[in-house]
Short mmCIF file of N, CA and C and ligand atoms in Angstrom, two decimals:
data_model
loop_
_atom_site.label_atom_id
_atom_site.label_comp_id
_atom_site.label_asym_id
_atom_site.label_seq_id
_atom_site.Cartn_x
_atom_site.Cartn_y
_atom_site.Cartn_z
N UNK F 1 0.83 -1.20 0.00
CA UNK F 1 0.00 0.00 0.00
C UNK F 1 0.88 1.26 0.00
N UNK F 2 0.59 2.20 -0.92
CA UNK F 2 1.32 3.47 -0.96
C UNK F 2 0.97 4.28 0.28
N UNK F 3 1.96 4.73 1.00
CA UNK F 3 1.69 5.57 2.17
C UNK F 3 2.82 6.57 2.37
N UNK F 4 2.62 7.46 3.34
CA UNK F 4 3.62 8.48 3.66
C UNK F 4 3.97 8.40 5.13
N UNK F 5 5.21 8.78 5.43
CA UNK F 5 5.63 8.84 6.83
C UNK F 5 6.48 10.08 7.04
N UNK F 6 6.57 10.53 8.28
CA UNK F 6 7.43 11.67 8.60
C UNK F 6 8.75 11.18 9.15
N UNK F 7 9.82 11.74 8.61
CA UNK F 7 11.17 11.43 9.08
C UNK F 7 11.81 12.71 9.61
N UNK F 8 12.50 12.60 10.73
CA UNK F 8 13.27 13.75 11.25
C UNK F 8 14.71 13.31 11.49
N UNK F 9 15.65 14.13 10.99
CA UNK F 9 17.04 14.00 11.46
C UNK F 9 17.15 14.97 12.63
N UNK F 10 17.36 14.41 13.81
CA UNK F 10 17.26 15.17 15.05
C UNK F 10 18.48 16.08 15.26
N UNK F 11 18.41 17.00 16.25
CA UNK F 11 19.52 17.94 16.46
C UNK F 11 20.90 17.27 16.63
N UNK F 12 20.94 16.07 17.22
CA UNK F 12 22.25 15.39 17.36
C UNK F 12 22.77 14.96 15.99
N UNK F 13 21.88 14.50 15.12
CA UNK F 13 22.28 14.08 13.78
C UNK F 13 22.77 15.26 12.95
N UNK F 14 22.07 16.41 13.07
CA UNK F 14 22.47 17.60 12.32
C UNK F 14 23.80 18.12 12.84
N UNK F 15 23.96 18.23 14.17
CA UNK F 15 25.20 18.82 14.71
C UNK F 15 26.41 17.90 14.50
N UNK F 16 26.17 16.60 14.34
CA UNK F 16 27.28 15.68 14.09
C UNK F 16 27.52 15.46 12.58
N UNK F 17 26.90 16.30 11.78
CA UNK F 17 27.11 16.23 10.31
C UNK F 17 26.72 14.88 9.72
N UNK F 18 25.57 14.37 10.19
CA UNK F 18 25.09 13.07 9.71
C UNK F 18 23.94 13.19 8.71
N UNK F 19 23.62 14.42 8.28
CA UNK F 19 22.49 14.59 7.35
C UNK F 19 22.72 13.75 6.09
N UNK F 20 23.89 13.90 5.50
CA UNK F 20 24.19 13.18 4.25
C UNK F 20 24.16 11.68 4.45
N UNK F 21 24.73 11.21 5.56
CA UNK F 21 24.79 9.76 5.81
C UNK F 21 23.39 9.18 5.96
N UNK F 22 22.50 9.92 6.64
CA UNK F 22 21.14 9.41 6.84
C UNK F 22 20.39 9.41 5.50
N UNK F 23 20.51 10.51 4.76
CA UNK F 23 19.80 10.58 3.47
C UNK F 23 20.31 9.50 2.52
N UNK F 24 21.60 9.22 2.55
CA UNK F 24 22.16 8.16 1.71
C UNK F 24 21.49 6.81 2.03
N UNK F 25 21.29 6.55 3.33
CA UNK F 25 20.64 5.29 3.71
C UNK F 25 19.19 5.23 3.20
N UNK F 26 18.49 6.36 3.28
CA UNK F 26 17.10 6.40 2.80
C UNK F 26 17.06 6.11 1.30
N UNK F 27 17.97 6.73 0.56
CA UNK F 27 17.99 6.56 -0.90
C UNK F 27 18.38 5.13 -1.27
N UNK F 28 19.36 4.59 -0.57
CA UNK F 28 19.79 3.21 -0.85
C UNK F 28 18.65 2.22 -0.62
N UNK F 29 17.81 2.56 0.36
CA UNK F 29 16.69 1.67 0.70
C UNK F 29 15.48 1.88 -0.22
N UNK F 30 15.58 2.87 -1.11
CA UNK F 30 14.48 3.13 -2.05
C UNK F 30 13.30 3.84 -1.40
N UNK F 31 13.56 4.57 -0.32
CA UNK F 31 12.48 5.34 0.32
C UNK F 31 12.46 6.73 -0.33
N UNK F 32 11.40 7.05 -1.03
CA UNK F 32 11.35 8.29 -1.80
C UNK F 32 11.07 9.49 -0.92
N UNK F 33 11.92 10.53 -1.05
CA UNK F 33 11.71 11.79 -0.33
C UNK F 33 10.82 12.67 -1.19
N UNK F 34 9.66 13.08 -0.65
CA UNK F 34 8.76 13.94 -1.42
C UNK F 34 8.64 15.35 -0.83
N UNK F 35 9.27 15.58 0.32
CA UNK F 35 9.33 16.92 0.91
C UNK F 35 10.49 16.93 1.89
N UNK F 36 11.16 18.10 1.98
CA UNK F 36 12.31 18.18 2.90
C UNK F 36 12.62 19.64 3.24
N UNK F 37 12.90 19.91 4.51
CA UNK F 37 13.35 21.26 4.90
C UNK F 37 14.06 21.19 6.25
N UNK F 38 14.85 22.26 6.53
CA UNK F 38 15.48 22.35 7.84
C UNK F 38 14.71 23.36 8.66
N UNK F 39 14.42 22.99 9.91
CA UNK F 39 13.65 23.87 10.79
C UNK F 39 14.28 23.83 12.19
N UNK F 40 13.94 24.81 13.02
CA UNK F 40 14.26 24.67 14.44
C UNK F 40 12.98 24.87 15.22
N UNK F 41 12.59 23.86 15.97
CA UNK F 41 11.35 23.93 16.74
C UNK F 41 11.54 24.77 17.99
N UNK F 42 10.50 25.52 18.35
CA UNK F 42 10.46 26.11 19.69
C UNK F 42 10.11 24.99 20.67
N UNK F 43 10.28 25.24 21.94
CA UNK F 43 9.88 24.27 22.97
C UNK F 43 8.39 23.95 22.82
N UNK F 44 7.58 24.99 22.59
CA UNK F 44 6.13 24.79 22.44
C UNK F 44 5.80 23.90 21.25
N UNK F 45 6.50 24.12 20.14
CA UNK F 45 6.26 23.30 18.94
C UNK F 45 6.68 21.85 19.19
N UNK F 46 7.78 21.66 19.93
CA UNK F 46 8.23 20.30 20.24
C UNK F 46 7.23 19.61 21.17
N UNK F 47 6.67 20.36 22.11
CA UNK F 47 5.67 19.78 23.02
C UNK F 47 4.41 19.36 22.26
N UNK F 48 4.02 20.18 21.30
CA UNK F 48 2.85 19.84 20.47
C UNK F 48 3.16 18.60 19.62
N UNK F 49 4.34 18.57 19.03
CA UNK F 49 4.71 17.44 18.18
C UNK F 49 4.69 16.11 18.97
N UNK F 50 5.23 16.16 20.20
CA UNK F 50 5.34 14.93 21.01
C UNK F 50 4.20 14.80 22.03
N UNK F 51 3.05 15.43 21.75
CA UNK F 51 2.00 15.45 22.78
C UNK F 51 1.49 14.06 23.15
N UNK F 52 1.65 13.06 22.26
CA UNK F 52 1.23 11.70 22.65
C UNK F 52 2.09 11.16 23.80
N UNK F 53 3.25 11.77 24.02
CA UNK F 53 4.13 11.32 25.12
C UNK F 53 4.00 12.20 26.37
N UNK F 54 3.04 13.14 26.36
CA UNK F 54 2.85 14.02 27.51
C UNK F 54 2.63 13.18 28.77
N UNK F 55 3.32 13.54 29.85
CA UNK F 55 3.17 12.80 31.11
C UNK F 55 4.21 11.72 31.29
N UNK F 56 4.87 11.32 30.20
CA UNK F 56 5.90 10.29 30.35
C UNK F 56 7.16 10.92 30.95
N UNK F 57 7.99 10.11 31.61
CA UNK F 57 9.16 10.67 32.30
C UNK F 57 10.14 11.41 31.38
N UNK F 58 10.17 11.03 30.09
CA UNK F 58 11.14 11.66 29.19
C UNK F 58 10.57 12.86 28.42
N UNK F 59 9.31 13.23 28.68
CA UNK F 59 8.64 14.27 27.87
C UNK F 59 9.36 15.62 27.93
N UNK F 60 9.68 16.10 29.12
CA UNK F 60 10.35 17.41 29.25
C UNK F 60 11.71 17.38 28.57
N UNK F 61 12.44 16.30 28.84
CA UNK F 61 13.80 16.20 28.31
C UNK F 61 13.81 16.10 26.79
N UNK F 62 12.94 15.26 26.22
CA UNK F 62 12.97 15.09 24.76
C UNK F 62 12.50 16.37 24.05
N UNK F 63 11.58 17.11 24.68
CA UNK F 63 11.14 18.35 24.03
C UNK F 63 12.19 19.46 24.17
N UNK F 64 12.97 19.44 25.27
CA UNK F 64 14.14 20.35 25.37
C UNK F 64 15.15 20.01 24.27
N UNK F 65 15.43 18.71 24.16
CA UNK F 65 16.41 18.26 23.16
C UNK F 65 15.98 18.60 21.74
N UNK F 66 14.71 18.34 21.41
CA UNK F 66 14.26 18.55 20.03
C UNK F 66 14.18 20.04 19.66
N UNK F 67 14.14 20.91 20.69
CA UNK F 67 14.14 22.35 20.40
C UNK F 67 15.52 22.97 20.62
N UNK F 68 16.54 22.13 20.83
CA UNK F 68 17.88 22.64 21.15
C UNK F 68 18.69 23.04 19.92
N UNK F 69 18.22 22.67 18.72
CA UNK F 69 18.97 23.00 17.50
C UNK F 69 18.16 22.59 16.29
N UNK F 70 18.71 22.84 15.09
CA UNK F 70 17.97 22.52 13.86
C UNK F 70 17.76 21.03 13.66
N UNK F 71 16.65 20.73 12.99
CA UNK F 71 16.33 19.37 12.55
C UNK F 71 16.09 19.42 11.05
N UNK F 72 16.27 18.29 10.38
CA UNK F 72 15.82 18.16 8.99
C UNK F 72 14.56 17.30 9.01
N UNK F 73 13.48 17.86 8.48
CA UNK F 73 12.22 17.10 8.44
C UNK F 73 11.92 16.71 7.00
N UNK F 74 11.46 15.49 6.82
CA UNK F 74 11.20 14.97 5.47
C UNK F 74 9.91 14.17 5.47
N UNK F 75 9.27 14.13 4.31
CA UNK F 75 8.19 13.16 4.10
C UNK F 75 8.71 12.09 3.16
N UNK F 76 8.55 10.85 3.56
CA UNK F 76 8.93 9.70 2.73
C UNK F 76 7.66 9.06 2.21
N UNK F 77 7.73 8.58 0.97
CA UNK F 77 6.54 8.00 0.35
C UNK F 77 6.90 6.68 -0.31
N UNK F 78 6.02 5.73 -0.23
CA UNK F 78 6.25 4.45 -0.91
C UNK F 78 5.38 3.35 -0.34
N UNK F 79 5.53 2.18 -0.94
CA UNK F 79 4.83 0.99 -0.46
C UNK F 79 5.26 0.69 0.97
N UNK F 80 4.33 0.59 1.88
CA UNK F 80 4.62 0.14 3.23
C UNK F 80 5.76 0.93 3.90
N UNK F 81 5.84 2.23 3.58
CA UNK F 81 7.03 3.00 3.97
C UNK F 81 7.12 3.21 5.49
N UNK F 82 5.99 3.20 6.18
CA UNK F 82 6.05 3.41 7.64
C UNK F 82 6.89 2.30 8.28
N UNK F 83 6.54 1.06 7.96
CA UNK F 83 7.27 -0.08 8.54
C UNK F 83 8.69 -0.20 7.98
N UNK F 84 8.85 0.06 6.67
CA UNK F 84 10.18 -0.06 6.07
C UNK F 84 11.15 0.94 6.70
N UNK F 85 10.68 2.16 6.93
CA UNK F 85 11.56 3.18 7.54
C UNK F 85 11.84 2.84 9.01
N UNK F 86 10.83 2.32 9.72
CA UNK F 86 11.06 1.96 11.12
C UNK F 86 12.11 0.84 11.22
N UNK F 87 12.06 -0.08 10.28
CA UNK F 87 13.05 -1.16 10.27
C UNK F 87 14.46 -0.60 10.00
N UNK F 88 14.53 0.36 9.07
CA UNK F 88 15.83 0.97 8.75
C UNK F 88 16.38 1.77 9.93
N UNK F 89 15.49 2.44 10.69
CA UNK F 89 15.95 3.21 11.86
C UNK F 89 16.48 2.31 12.95
N UNK F 90 15.79 1.20 13.23
CA UNK F 90 16.15 0.35 14.36
C UNK F 90 15.42 0.78 15.62
N UNK F 91 15.58 0.02 16.69
CA UNK F 91 14.86 0.27 17.95
C UNK F 91 15.20 1.64 18.53
N UNK F 92 14.21 2.22 19.25
CA UNK F 92 14.41 3.52 19.91
C UNK F 92 15.69 3.51 20.74
N UNK F 93 15.86 2.43 21.52
CA UNK F 93 17.08 2.27 22.31
C UNK F 93 18.16 1.65 21.42
N UNK F 94 19.16 2.46 21.09
CA UNK F 94 20.17 2.01 20.11
C UNK F 94 20.87 0.72 20.55
N UNK F 95 20.86 0.46 21.87
CA UNK F 95 21.51 -0.78 22.35
C UNK F 95 20.74 -2.02 21.92
N UNK F 96 19.44 -1.81 21.62
CA UNK F 96 18.61 -2.94 21.16
C UNK F 96 18.42 -2.93 19.64
N UNK F 97 18.99 -1.94 18.98
CA UNK F 97 18.81 -1.82 17.52
C UNK F 97 19.66 -2.86 16.80
N UNK F 98 19.05 -3.41 15.73
CA UNK F 98 19.76 -4.44 14.97
C UNK F 98 20.95 -3.87 14.21
N UNK F 99 21.91 -4.74 13.99
CA UNK F 99 23.08 -4.42 13.15
C UNK F 99 22.60 -3.91 11.79
N UNK F 100 23.23 -2.88 11.29
CA UNK F 100 22.87 -2.36 9.97
C UNK F 100 21.82 -1.26 10.01
N UNK F 101 21.22 -1.01 11.18
CA UNK F 101 20.22 0.06 11.27
C UNK F 101 20.91 1.41 11.54
N UNK F 102 20.19 2.48 11.23
CA UNK F 102 20.74 3.84 11.41
C UNK F 102 21.07 4.09 12.87
N UNK F 103 20.16 3.71 13.76
CA UNK F 103 20.42 3.99 15.19
C UNK F 103 21.56 3.14 15.74
N UNK F 104 21.65 1.90 15.30
CA UNK F 104 22.76 1.06 15.75
C UNK F 104 24.10 1.67 15.33
N UNK F 105 24.10 2.22 14.11
CA UNK F 105 25.35 2.77 13.60
C UNK F 105 25.70 4.12 14.22
N UNK F 106 24.68 4.98 14.44
CA UNK F 106 25.01 6.37 14.79
C UNK F 106 24.52 6.85 16.16
N UNK F 107 23.51 6.23 16.76
CA UNK F 107 22.95 6.79 17.99
C UNK F 107 23.91 6.62 19.17
N UNK F 108 23.79 7.53 20.14
CA UNK F 108 24.70 7.52 21.29
C UNK F 108 23.94 7.42 22.60
N UNK F 109 22.60 7.44 22.54
CA UNK F 109 21.79 7.64 23.73
C UNK F 109 20.36 7.29 23.38
N UNK F 110 19.53 6.86 24.36
CA UNK F 110 18.13 6.54 24.04
C UNK F 110 17.39 7.79 23.54
N UNK F 111 17.80 8.96 24.02
CA UNK F 111 17.16 10.20 23.57
C UNK F 111 17.83 10.73 22.30
N UNK F 112 19.14 10.80 22.32
CA UNK F 112 19.88 11.32 21.15
C UNK F 112 20.07 10.16 20.18
N UNK F 113 18.95 9.82 19.51
CA UNK F 113 18.96 8.62 18.66
C UNK F 113 18.85 8.96 17.17
N UNK F 114 19.30 10.18 16.84
CA UNK F 114 19.59 10.62 15.46
C UNK F 114 18.36 10.83 14.57
N UNK F 115 17.41 9.89 14.62
CA UNK F 115 16.28 9.98 13.70
C UNK F 115 14.95 9.69 14.41
N UNK F 116 13.90 10.21 13.82
CA UNK F 116 12.53 9.90 14.26
C UNK F 116 11.75 9.40 13.05
N UNK F 117 10.79 8.53 13.29
CA UNK F 117 9.87 8.11 12.24
C UNK F 117 8.50 7.85 12.83
N UNK F 118 7.46 8.17 12.08
CA UNK F 118 6.09 7.94 12.55
C UNK F 118 5.88 6.45 12.79
N UNK F 119 5.02 6.12 13.78
CA UNK F 119 4.82 4.70 14.10
C UNK F 119 3.48 4.14 13.63
N UNK F 120 2.64 4.97 13.01
CA UNK F 120 1.35 4.48 12.50
C UNK F 120 0.85 5.46 11.45
N UNK F 121 -0.14 5.02 10.67
CA UNK F 121 -0.72 5.92 9.65
C UNK F 121 -1.32 7.16 10.29
N UNK F 122 -2.01 6.95 11.41
CA UNK F 122 -2.67 8.08 12.08
C UNK F 122 -1.63 9.09 12.57
N UNK F 123 -0.57 8.60 13.20
CA UNK F 123 0.47 9.52 13.68
C UNK F 123 1.23 10.15 12.52
N UNK F 124 1.42 9.42 11.43
CA UNK F 124 2.09 9.98 10.25
C UNK F 124 1.30 11.18 9.74
N UNK F 125 -0.01 11.05 9.66
CA UNK F 125 -0.85 12.16 9.18
C UNK F 125 -0.71 13.38 10.09
N UNK F 126 -0.77 13.15 11.40
CA UNK F 126 -0.63 14.25 12.37
C UNK F 126 0.75 14.91 12.23
N UNK F 127 1.79 14.09 12.15
CA UNK F 127 3.17 14.61 12.14
C UNK F 127 3.47 15.34 10.83
N UNK F 128 2.98 14.81 9.70
CA UNK F 128 3.18 15.48 8.41
C UNK F 128 2.48 16.85 8.43
N UNK F 129 1.26 16.89 8.92
CA UNK F 129 0.52 18.16 8.97
C UNK F 129 1.13 19.15 9.94
N UNK F 130 1.88 18.65 10.93
CA UNK F 130 2.56 19.53 11.88
C UNK F 130 3.61 20.39 11.17
N UNK F 131 4.25 19.83 10.14
CA UNK F 131 5.38 20.52 9.50
C UNK F 131 5.14 21.01 8.09
N UNK F 132 4.23 20.39 7.35
CA UNK F 132 4.13 20.68 5.92
C UNK F 132 2.71 21.04 5.49
N UNK F 133 2.65 21.94 4.50
CA UNK F 133 1.36 22.15 3.83
C UNK F 133 1.43 21.51 2.44
N UNK F 134 0.29 21.43 1.77
CA UNK F 134 0.19 20.69 0.51
C UNK F 134 1.17 21.20 -0.56
N UNK F 135 1.41 22.54 -0.57
CA UNK F 135 2.30 23.12 -1.58
C UNK F 135 3.75 22.66 -1.44
N UNK F 136 4.12 22.20 -0.26
CA UNK F 136 5.51 21.81 0.00
C UNK F 136 5.79 20.33 -0.31
N UNK F 137 4.77 19.62 -0.77
CA UNK F 137 4.92 18.19 -1.02
C UNK F 137 4.95 17.96 -2.53
N UNK F 138 6.03 17.32 -2.98
CA UNK F 138 6.21 17.11 -4.43
C UNK F 138 5.48 15.84 -4.87
N UNK F 139 4.90 15.93 -6.06
CA UNK F 139 4.31 14.73 -6.66
C UNK F 139 5.40 14.07 -7.48
N UNK F 140 5.63 12.78 -7.24
CA UNK F 140 6.70 12.09 -8.00
C UNK F 140 6.15 11.37 -9.21
P1 CMP O 201 11.24 9.01 19.03
O1 CMP O 201 11.10 7.81 18.18
O2 CMP O 201 11.43 10.33 18.35
O3 CMP O 201 9.99 9.12 20.03
C1 CMP O 201 10.06 9.66 21.33
C2 CMP O 201 11.47 10.08 21.70
O4 CMP O 201 11.68 10.28 23.08
C3 CMP O 201 12.40 8.92 21.35
O5 CMP O 201 12.54 8.80 19.95
C4 CMP O 201 13.65 9.35 22.10
O6 CMP O 201 14.37 10.35 21.43
C5 CMP O 201 13.06 9.97 23.37
N1 CMP O 201 13.13 9.05 24.54
C6 CMP O 201 13.91 9.25 25.61
N2 CMP O 201 13.74 8.28 26.51
C7 CMP O 201 12.84 7.40 26.00
C8 CMP O 201 12.25 6.20 26.47
N3 CMP O 201 12.57 5.66 27.65
N4 CMP O 201 11.36 5.56 25.67
C9 CMP O 201 11.02 6.11 24.48
N5 CMP O 201 11.55 7.27 23.99
C10 CMP O 201 12.45 7.91 24.74
#
């Protein structure tokens, strides 16, 4: 099924000059980028983005981190892309991420885990609308 997902290269990935390395992995995997930009979230924007995690012990910290510097946000499109991208990222905790995944290769911390990806169609829709309007999405 053709679907879309939101991908973020997080502030740790941007500051460690991993933008190119992450995009190379996406392209090698055949995940099509249909929108892309660099942004810096305010704390309020990060809280809105991660509102499904409100109340969890890491909520304050992750929203501080995500607003601490620029991120690259992208929309990926393709067959079953939500699951394919999640597999490429690896587990949230890089220590549990499989060999060959982005997080296994680059992450340094459960929070500073380089990339984000939507975990369901419903969340993908919410996350894409958080960052992009229709004019910013390319038809391939
Ligand atoms: P992400 O996939 O973007 O979703 C929530 C983020 O919170 C997660 O990646 C991590 O960056 C951060 N986080 C920090 N601690 C945890 C935790 N214990 N469980 C899940 N996410 C965490």
